[in-house]
CSV table of C-alpha atoms in Angstrom, one decimal:
chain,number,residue,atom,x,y,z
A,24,UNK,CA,116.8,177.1,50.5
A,25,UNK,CA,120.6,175.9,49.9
A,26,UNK,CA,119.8,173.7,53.2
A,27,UNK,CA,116.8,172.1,51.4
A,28,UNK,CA,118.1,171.1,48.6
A,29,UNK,CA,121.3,169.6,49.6
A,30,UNK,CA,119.3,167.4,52.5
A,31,UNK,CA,116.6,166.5,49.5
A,32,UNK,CA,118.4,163.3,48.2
A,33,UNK,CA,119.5,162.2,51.6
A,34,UNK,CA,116.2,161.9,53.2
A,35,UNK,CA,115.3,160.6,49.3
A,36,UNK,CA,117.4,158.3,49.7
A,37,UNK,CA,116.2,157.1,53.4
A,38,UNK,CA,112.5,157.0,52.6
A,39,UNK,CA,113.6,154.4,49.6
A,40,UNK,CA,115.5,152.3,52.2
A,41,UNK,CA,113.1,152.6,54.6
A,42,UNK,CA,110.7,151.3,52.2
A,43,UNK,CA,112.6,148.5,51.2
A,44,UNK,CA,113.5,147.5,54.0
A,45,UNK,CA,110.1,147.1,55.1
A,46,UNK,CA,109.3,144.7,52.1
A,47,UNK,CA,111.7,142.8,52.9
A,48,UNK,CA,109.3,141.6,55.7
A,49,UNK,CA,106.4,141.6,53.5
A,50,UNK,CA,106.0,137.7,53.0
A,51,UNK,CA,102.4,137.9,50.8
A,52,UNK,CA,101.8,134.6,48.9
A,53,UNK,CA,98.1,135.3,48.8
A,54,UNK,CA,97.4,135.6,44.9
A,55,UNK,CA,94.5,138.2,44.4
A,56,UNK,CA,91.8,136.2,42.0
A,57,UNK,CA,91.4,137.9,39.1
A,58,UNK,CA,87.8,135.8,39.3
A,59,UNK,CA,86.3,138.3,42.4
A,60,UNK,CA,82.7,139.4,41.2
A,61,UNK,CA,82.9,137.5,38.3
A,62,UNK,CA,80.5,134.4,37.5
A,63,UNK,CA,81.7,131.1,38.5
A,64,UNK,CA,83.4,129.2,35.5
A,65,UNK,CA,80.9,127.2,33.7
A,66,UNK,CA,82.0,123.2,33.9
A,67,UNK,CA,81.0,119.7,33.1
A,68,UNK,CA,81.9,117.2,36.0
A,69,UNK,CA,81.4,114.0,37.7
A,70,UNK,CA,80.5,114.0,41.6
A,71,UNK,CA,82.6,112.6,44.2
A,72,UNK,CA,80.0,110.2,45.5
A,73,UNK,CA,78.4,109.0,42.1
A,74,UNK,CA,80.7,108.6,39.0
A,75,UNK,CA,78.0,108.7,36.7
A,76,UNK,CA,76.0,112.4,38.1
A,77,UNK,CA,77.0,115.0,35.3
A,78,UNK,CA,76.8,118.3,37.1
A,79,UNK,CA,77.9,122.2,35.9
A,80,UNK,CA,77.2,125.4,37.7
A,81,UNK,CA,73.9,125.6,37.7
A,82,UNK,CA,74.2,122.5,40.3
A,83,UNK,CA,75.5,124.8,43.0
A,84,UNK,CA,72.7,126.2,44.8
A,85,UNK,CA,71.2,127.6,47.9
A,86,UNK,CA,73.6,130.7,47.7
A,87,UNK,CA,75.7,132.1,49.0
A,88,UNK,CA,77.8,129.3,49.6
A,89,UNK,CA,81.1,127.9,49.8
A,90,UNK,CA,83.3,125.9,47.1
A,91,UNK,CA,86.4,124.8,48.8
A,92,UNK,CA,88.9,122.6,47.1
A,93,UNK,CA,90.6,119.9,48.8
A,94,UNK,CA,92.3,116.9,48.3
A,95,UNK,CA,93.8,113.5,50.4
A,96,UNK,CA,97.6,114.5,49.8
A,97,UNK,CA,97.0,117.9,50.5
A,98,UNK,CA,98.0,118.1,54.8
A,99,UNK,CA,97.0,121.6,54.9
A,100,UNK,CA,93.2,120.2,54.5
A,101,UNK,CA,93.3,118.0,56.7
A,102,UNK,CA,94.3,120.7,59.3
A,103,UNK,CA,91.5,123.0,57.8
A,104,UNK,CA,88.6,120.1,58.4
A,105,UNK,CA,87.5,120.4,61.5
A,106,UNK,CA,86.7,124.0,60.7
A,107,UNK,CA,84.5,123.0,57.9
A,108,UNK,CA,83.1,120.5,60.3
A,109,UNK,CA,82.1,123.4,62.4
A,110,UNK,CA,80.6,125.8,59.4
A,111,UNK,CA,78.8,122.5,58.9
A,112,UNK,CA,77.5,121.8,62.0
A,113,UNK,CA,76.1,125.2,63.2
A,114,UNK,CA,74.4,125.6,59.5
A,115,UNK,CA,76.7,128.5,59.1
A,116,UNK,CA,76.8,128.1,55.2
A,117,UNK,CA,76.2,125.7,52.2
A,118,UNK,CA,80.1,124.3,51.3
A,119,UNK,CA,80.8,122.4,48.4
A,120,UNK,CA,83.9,120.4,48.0
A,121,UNK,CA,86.1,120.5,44.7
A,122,UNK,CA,87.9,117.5,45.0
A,123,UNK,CA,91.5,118.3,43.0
A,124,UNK,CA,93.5,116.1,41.3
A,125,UNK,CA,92.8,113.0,43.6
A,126,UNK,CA,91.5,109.5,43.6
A,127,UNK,CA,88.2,108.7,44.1
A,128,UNK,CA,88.6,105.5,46.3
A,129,UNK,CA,90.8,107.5,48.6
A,130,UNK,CA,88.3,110.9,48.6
A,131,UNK,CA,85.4,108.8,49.9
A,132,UNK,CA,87.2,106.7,52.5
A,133,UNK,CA,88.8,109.9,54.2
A,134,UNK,CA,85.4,111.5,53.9
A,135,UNK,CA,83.8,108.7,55.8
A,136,UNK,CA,86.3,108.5,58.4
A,137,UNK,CA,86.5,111.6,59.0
A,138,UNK,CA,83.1,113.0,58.1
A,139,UNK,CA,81.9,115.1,55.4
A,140,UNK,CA,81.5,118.6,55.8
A,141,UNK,CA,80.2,119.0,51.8
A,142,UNK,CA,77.0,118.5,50.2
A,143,UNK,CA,78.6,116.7,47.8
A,144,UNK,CA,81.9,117.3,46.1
A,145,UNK,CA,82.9,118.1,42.4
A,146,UNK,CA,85.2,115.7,41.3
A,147,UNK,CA,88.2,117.1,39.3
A,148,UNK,CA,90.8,114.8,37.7
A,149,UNK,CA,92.5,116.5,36.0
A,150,UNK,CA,92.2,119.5,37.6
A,151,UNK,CA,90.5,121.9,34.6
A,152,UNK,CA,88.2,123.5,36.8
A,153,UNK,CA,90.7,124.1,39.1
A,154,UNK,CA,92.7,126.1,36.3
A,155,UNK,CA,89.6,127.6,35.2
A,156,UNK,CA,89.4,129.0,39.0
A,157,UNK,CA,93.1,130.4,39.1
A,158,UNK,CA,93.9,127.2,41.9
A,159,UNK,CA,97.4,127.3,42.6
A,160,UNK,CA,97.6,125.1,45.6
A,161,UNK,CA,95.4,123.7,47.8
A,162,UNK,CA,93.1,124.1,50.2
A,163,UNK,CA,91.7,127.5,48.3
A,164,UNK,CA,88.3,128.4,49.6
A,165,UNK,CA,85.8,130.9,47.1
A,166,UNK,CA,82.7,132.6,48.5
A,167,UNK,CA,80.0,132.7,46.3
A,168,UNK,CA,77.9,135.8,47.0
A,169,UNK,CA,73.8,135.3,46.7
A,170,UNK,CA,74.0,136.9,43.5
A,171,UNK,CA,76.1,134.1,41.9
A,172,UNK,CA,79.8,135.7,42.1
A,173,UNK,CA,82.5,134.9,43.2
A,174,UNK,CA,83.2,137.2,46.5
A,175,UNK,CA,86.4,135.6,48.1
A,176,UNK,CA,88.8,133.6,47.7
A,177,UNK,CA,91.2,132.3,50.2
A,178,UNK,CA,94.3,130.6,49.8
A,179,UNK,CA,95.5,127.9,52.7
A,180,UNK,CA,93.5,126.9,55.7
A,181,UNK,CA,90.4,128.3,57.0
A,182,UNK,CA,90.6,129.6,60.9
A,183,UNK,CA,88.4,131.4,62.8
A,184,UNK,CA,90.5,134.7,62.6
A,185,UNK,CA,90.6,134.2,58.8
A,186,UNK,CA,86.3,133.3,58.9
A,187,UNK,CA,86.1,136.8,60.7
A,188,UNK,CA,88.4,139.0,58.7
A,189,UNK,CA,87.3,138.2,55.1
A,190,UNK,CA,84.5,135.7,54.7
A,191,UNK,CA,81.8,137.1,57.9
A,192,UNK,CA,81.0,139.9,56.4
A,193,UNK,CA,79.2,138.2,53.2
A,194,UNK,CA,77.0,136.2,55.9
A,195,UNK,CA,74.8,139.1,56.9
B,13,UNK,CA,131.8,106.7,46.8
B,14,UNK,CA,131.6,110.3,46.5
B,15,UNK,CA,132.1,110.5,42.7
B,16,UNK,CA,129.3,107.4,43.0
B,17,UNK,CA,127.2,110.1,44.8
B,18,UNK,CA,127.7,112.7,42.7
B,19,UNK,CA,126.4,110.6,39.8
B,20,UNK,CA,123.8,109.3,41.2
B,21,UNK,CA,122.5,113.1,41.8
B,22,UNK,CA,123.3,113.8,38.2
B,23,UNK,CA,121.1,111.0,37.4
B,24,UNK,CA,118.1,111.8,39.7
B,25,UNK,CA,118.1,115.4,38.6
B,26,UNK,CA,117.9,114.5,34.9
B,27,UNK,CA,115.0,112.0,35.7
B,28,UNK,CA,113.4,114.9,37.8
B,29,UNK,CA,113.5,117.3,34.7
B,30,UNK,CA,112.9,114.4,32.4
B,31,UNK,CA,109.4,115.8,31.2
B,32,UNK,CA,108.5,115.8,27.2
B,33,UNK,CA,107.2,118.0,25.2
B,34,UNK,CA,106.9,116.6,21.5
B,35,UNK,CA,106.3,118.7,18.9
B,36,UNK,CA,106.3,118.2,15.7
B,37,UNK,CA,107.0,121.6,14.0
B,38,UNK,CA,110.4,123.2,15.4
B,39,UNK,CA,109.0,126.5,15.3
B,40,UNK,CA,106.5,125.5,17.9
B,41,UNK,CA,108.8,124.1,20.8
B,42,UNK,CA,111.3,127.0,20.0
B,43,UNK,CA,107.7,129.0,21.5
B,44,UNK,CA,107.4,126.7,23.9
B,45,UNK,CA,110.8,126.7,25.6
B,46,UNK,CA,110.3,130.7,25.2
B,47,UNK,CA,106.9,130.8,26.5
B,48,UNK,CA,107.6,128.7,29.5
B,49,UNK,CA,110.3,130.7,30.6
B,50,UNK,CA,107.9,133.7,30.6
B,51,UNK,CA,105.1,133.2,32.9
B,52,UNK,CA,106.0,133.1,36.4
B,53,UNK,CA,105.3,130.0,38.7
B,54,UNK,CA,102.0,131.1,40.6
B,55,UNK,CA,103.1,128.8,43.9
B,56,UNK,CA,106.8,129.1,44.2
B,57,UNK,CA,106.5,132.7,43.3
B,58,UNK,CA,110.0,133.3,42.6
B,59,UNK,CA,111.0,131.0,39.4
B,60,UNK,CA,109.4,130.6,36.1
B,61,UNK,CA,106.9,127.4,34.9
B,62,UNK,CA,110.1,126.3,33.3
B,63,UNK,CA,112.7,126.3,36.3
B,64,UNK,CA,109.5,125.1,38.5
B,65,UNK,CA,108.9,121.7,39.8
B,66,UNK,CA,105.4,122.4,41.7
B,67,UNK,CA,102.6,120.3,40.5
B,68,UNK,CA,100.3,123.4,39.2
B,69,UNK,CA,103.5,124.3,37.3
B,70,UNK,CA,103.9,121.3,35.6
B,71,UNK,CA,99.4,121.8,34.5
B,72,UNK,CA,100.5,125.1,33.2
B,73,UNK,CA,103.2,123.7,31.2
B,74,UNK,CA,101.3,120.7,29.8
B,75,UNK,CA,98.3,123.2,29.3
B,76,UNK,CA,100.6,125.7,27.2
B,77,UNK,CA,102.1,122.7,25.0
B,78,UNK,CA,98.5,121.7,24.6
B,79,UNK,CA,97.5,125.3,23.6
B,80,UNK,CA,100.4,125.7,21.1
B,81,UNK,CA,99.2,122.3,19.7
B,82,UNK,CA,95.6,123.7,19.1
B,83,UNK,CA,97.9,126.6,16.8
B,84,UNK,CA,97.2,129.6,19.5
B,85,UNK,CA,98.9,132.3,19.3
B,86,UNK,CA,101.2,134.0,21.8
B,87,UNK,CA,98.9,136.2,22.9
B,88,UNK,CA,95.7,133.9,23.0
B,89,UNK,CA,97.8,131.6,25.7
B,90,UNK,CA,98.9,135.3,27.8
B,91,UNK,CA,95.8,136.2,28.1
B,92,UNK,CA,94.0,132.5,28.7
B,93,UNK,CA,96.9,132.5,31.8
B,94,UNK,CA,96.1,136.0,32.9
B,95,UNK,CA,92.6,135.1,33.0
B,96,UNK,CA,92.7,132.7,35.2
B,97,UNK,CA,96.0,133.7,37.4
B,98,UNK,CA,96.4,137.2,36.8
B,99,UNK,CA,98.8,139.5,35.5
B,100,UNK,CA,100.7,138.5,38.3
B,101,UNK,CA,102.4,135.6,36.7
B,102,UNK,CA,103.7,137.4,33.5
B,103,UNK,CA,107.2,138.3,33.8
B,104,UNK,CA,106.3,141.5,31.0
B,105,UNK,CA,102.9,143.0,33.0
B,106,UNK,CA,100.5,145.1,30.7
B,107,UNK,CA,100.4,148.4,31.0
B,108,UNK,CA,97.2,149.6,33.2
B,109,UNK,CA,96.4,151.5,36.0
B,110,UNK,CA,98.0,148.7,38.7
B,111,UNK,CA,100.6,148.2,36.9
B,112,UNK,CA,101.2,152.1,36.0
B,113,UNK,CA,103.6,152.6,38.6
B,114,UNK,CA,106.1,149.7,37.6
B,115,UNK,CA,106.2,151.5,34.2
B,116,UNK,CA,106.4,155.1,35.3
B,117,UNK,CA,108.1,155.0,38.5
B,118,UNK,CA,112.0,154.6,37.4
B,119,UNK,CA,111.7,157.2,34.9
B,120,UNK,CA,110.1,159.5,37.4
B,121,UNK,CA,113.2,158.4,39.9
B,122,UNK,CA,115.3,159.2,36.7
B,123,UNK,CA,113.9,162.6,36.1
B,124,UNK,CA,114.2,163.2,39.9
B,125,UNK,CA,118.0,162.2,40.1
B,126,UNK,CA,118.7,164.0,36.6
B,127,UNK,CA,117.2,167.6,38.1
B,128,UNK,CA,119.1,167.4,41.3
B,129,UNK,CA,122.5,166.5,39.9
B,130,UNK,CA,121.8,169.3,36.9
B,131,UNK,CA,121.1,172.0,39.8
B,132,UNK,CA,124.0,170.6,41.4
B,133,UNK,CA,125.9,171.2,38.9
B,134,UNK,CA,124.8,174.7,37.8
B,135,UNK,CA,125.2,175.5,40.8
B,136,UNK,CA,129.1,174.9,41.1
B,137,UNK,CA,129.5,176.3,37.7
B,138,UNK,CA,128.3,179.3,38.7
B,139,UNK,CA,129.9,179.7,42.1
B,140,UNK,CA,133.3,178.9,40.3
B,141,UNK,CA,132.6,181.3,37.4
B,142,UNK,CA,132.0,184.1,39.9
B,143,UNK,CA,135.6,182.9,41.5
B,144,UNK,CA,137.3,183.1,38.4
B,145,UNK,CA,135.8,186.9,38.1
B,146,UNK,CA,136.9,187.5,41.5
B,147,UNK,CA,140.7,185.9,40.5
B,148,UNK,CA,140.7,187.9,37.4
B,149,UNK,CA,139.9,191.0,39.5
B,150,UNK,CA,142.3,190.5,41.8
B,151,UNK,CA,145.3,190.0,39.7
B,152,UNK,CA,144.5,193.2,37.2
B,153,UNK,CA,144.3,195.0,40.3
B,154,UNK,CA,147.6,193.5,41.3
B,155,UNK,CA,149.0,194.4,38.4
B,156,UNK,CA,147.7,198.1,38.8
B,157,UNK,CA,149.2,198.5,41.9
B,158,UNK,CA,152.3,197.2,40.5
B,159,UNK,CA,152.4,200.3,38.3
């Protein structure tokens, strides 16, 4: 019993540094979206392609589907676009671009060059759709389920490994 | 050259920083400077909207002085933030059943430490009471002998 006691704090003591230690390692940026099954937030926005095409979120249809925010200065995107490409090309799902805090002229010349992947793309200035979302960075990718929530969200690129671990499953 | 350098970092930094906020009413930016300092920086994770130079830190900011222009209160601009980002980003979390453990968990370490070192030290009083006894014994017995 005396044993017990008098060894309690030290092993105590090295569970808490053990644990510590451990987080030390733990290097999680991913932000959990407070937005996961929760409607999508209602909005008022220009397209990408046509400046004068008011749409809101009733314009995103054919669910599920993705919403995946993106912009020209963002190198991470670029990386992530021949992924889309790919979701694109084997009809894997409906993605629709947020374009974030961007120019126009600049959005559609890097789409055509280096192809579209979206159906079209919401065009956000300013970015308060964005903030409405909880976007801290892009690219962020959200997985609207068929029943109109929001299922995932994904901060930085898409991969394959990523596709498989958190957004696959929503497919079937 | 090097005091030339030096000032032209001291210049740089203040045009870096150089971002205004007018208000008319004191009251308001004295919340503002506050409020700022509060919410944590959702990208660079480890410094407040104020000490942060990332772009969405800079749209929080101006959407907080915009909020405090509108007359919000305090707690209408937490909660629009928390919202959106989470209670992730507020430097004073809520109280809730995530967050239970941030609250709870030092006074349970507290309670923990404060049992062992009282049975510690109960422990010692009694082993030196019963020495003293033993001391006392020994010396009347002493004494009786001595007789």
């Amino acid at each position: 019993m005396n044993k017990i006691i008098h060894t309690a704090p030290l092993v105590f003591f090295g569970f808490l540094v053990a644990f510590l230690f451990f987080s030390l390692g733990n290097k999680n940026d991913q932000l959990e979206s407070v937005l996961i099954d929760q409607n999508f937030p209602n909005f008022s926005l220009t397209t990408l392609e046509d400046a004068n095409r008011i749409i809101g979120k009733e314009d995103i249809i054919d669910l599920p589907a993705l919403v995946n925010v993106w912009a020209t200065w963002c190198i991470t995107c670029k990386v992530e676009h021949p992924f889309l490409m790919n979701l694109k090309e084997n009809s894997v799902i409906n993605i629709y671009g947020l374009n974030y805090k961007d120019s126009r002229d600049k959005a559609l010349i890097t789409l055509e060059q280096d192809g579209n992947p979206f159906i079209y793309s919401i065009f956000d200035k300013t970015g308060s759709l964005a903030m409405d979302l909880g976007v801290y960075g892009a690219p962020e990718t959200f997985l609207i389920g068929a029943d109109g929530l929001i299922k995932v969200r994904h901060v930085g690129a898409l991969t394959p490994v990523v596709w498989e671990k958190k957004f696959s499953m929503f497919l079937k | 050259m090097i005091l030339l350098g030096f000032a032209g970092l001291i210049i740089t930094d203040n045009e870096e920083n150089q971002e205004i906020y007018p208000f008319d009413d004191f009251k308001k930016e004295v919340r503002f400077n506050v409020l700022v300092k509060d919410y944590r920086c959702p990208k660079c994770q480890s410094s407040n909207l104020a000490g942060s130079n990332a772009p969405i830190a800079k749209d929080l900011k101006l959407e907080i002085y915009k909020l405090i222009k509108l007359g919000k209160s305090d707690q209408e601009i937490t909660n629009f933030l928390s919202q959106r980002y989470g209670d992730f980003i507020l430097y004073e979390p809520p109280f809730n059943s995530t967050t239970s453990i941030l609250w709870v968990g030092p006074f349970f370490i507290l309670i923990v430490i404060l049992s062992f070192v009282s049975l510690f030290v109960f422990k010692k009083r009694r082993f030196a009471s019963k020495k003293d006894n033993l001391y006392v014994k020994s010396k009347v017995d002493q004494q009786a002998e001595l007789k």
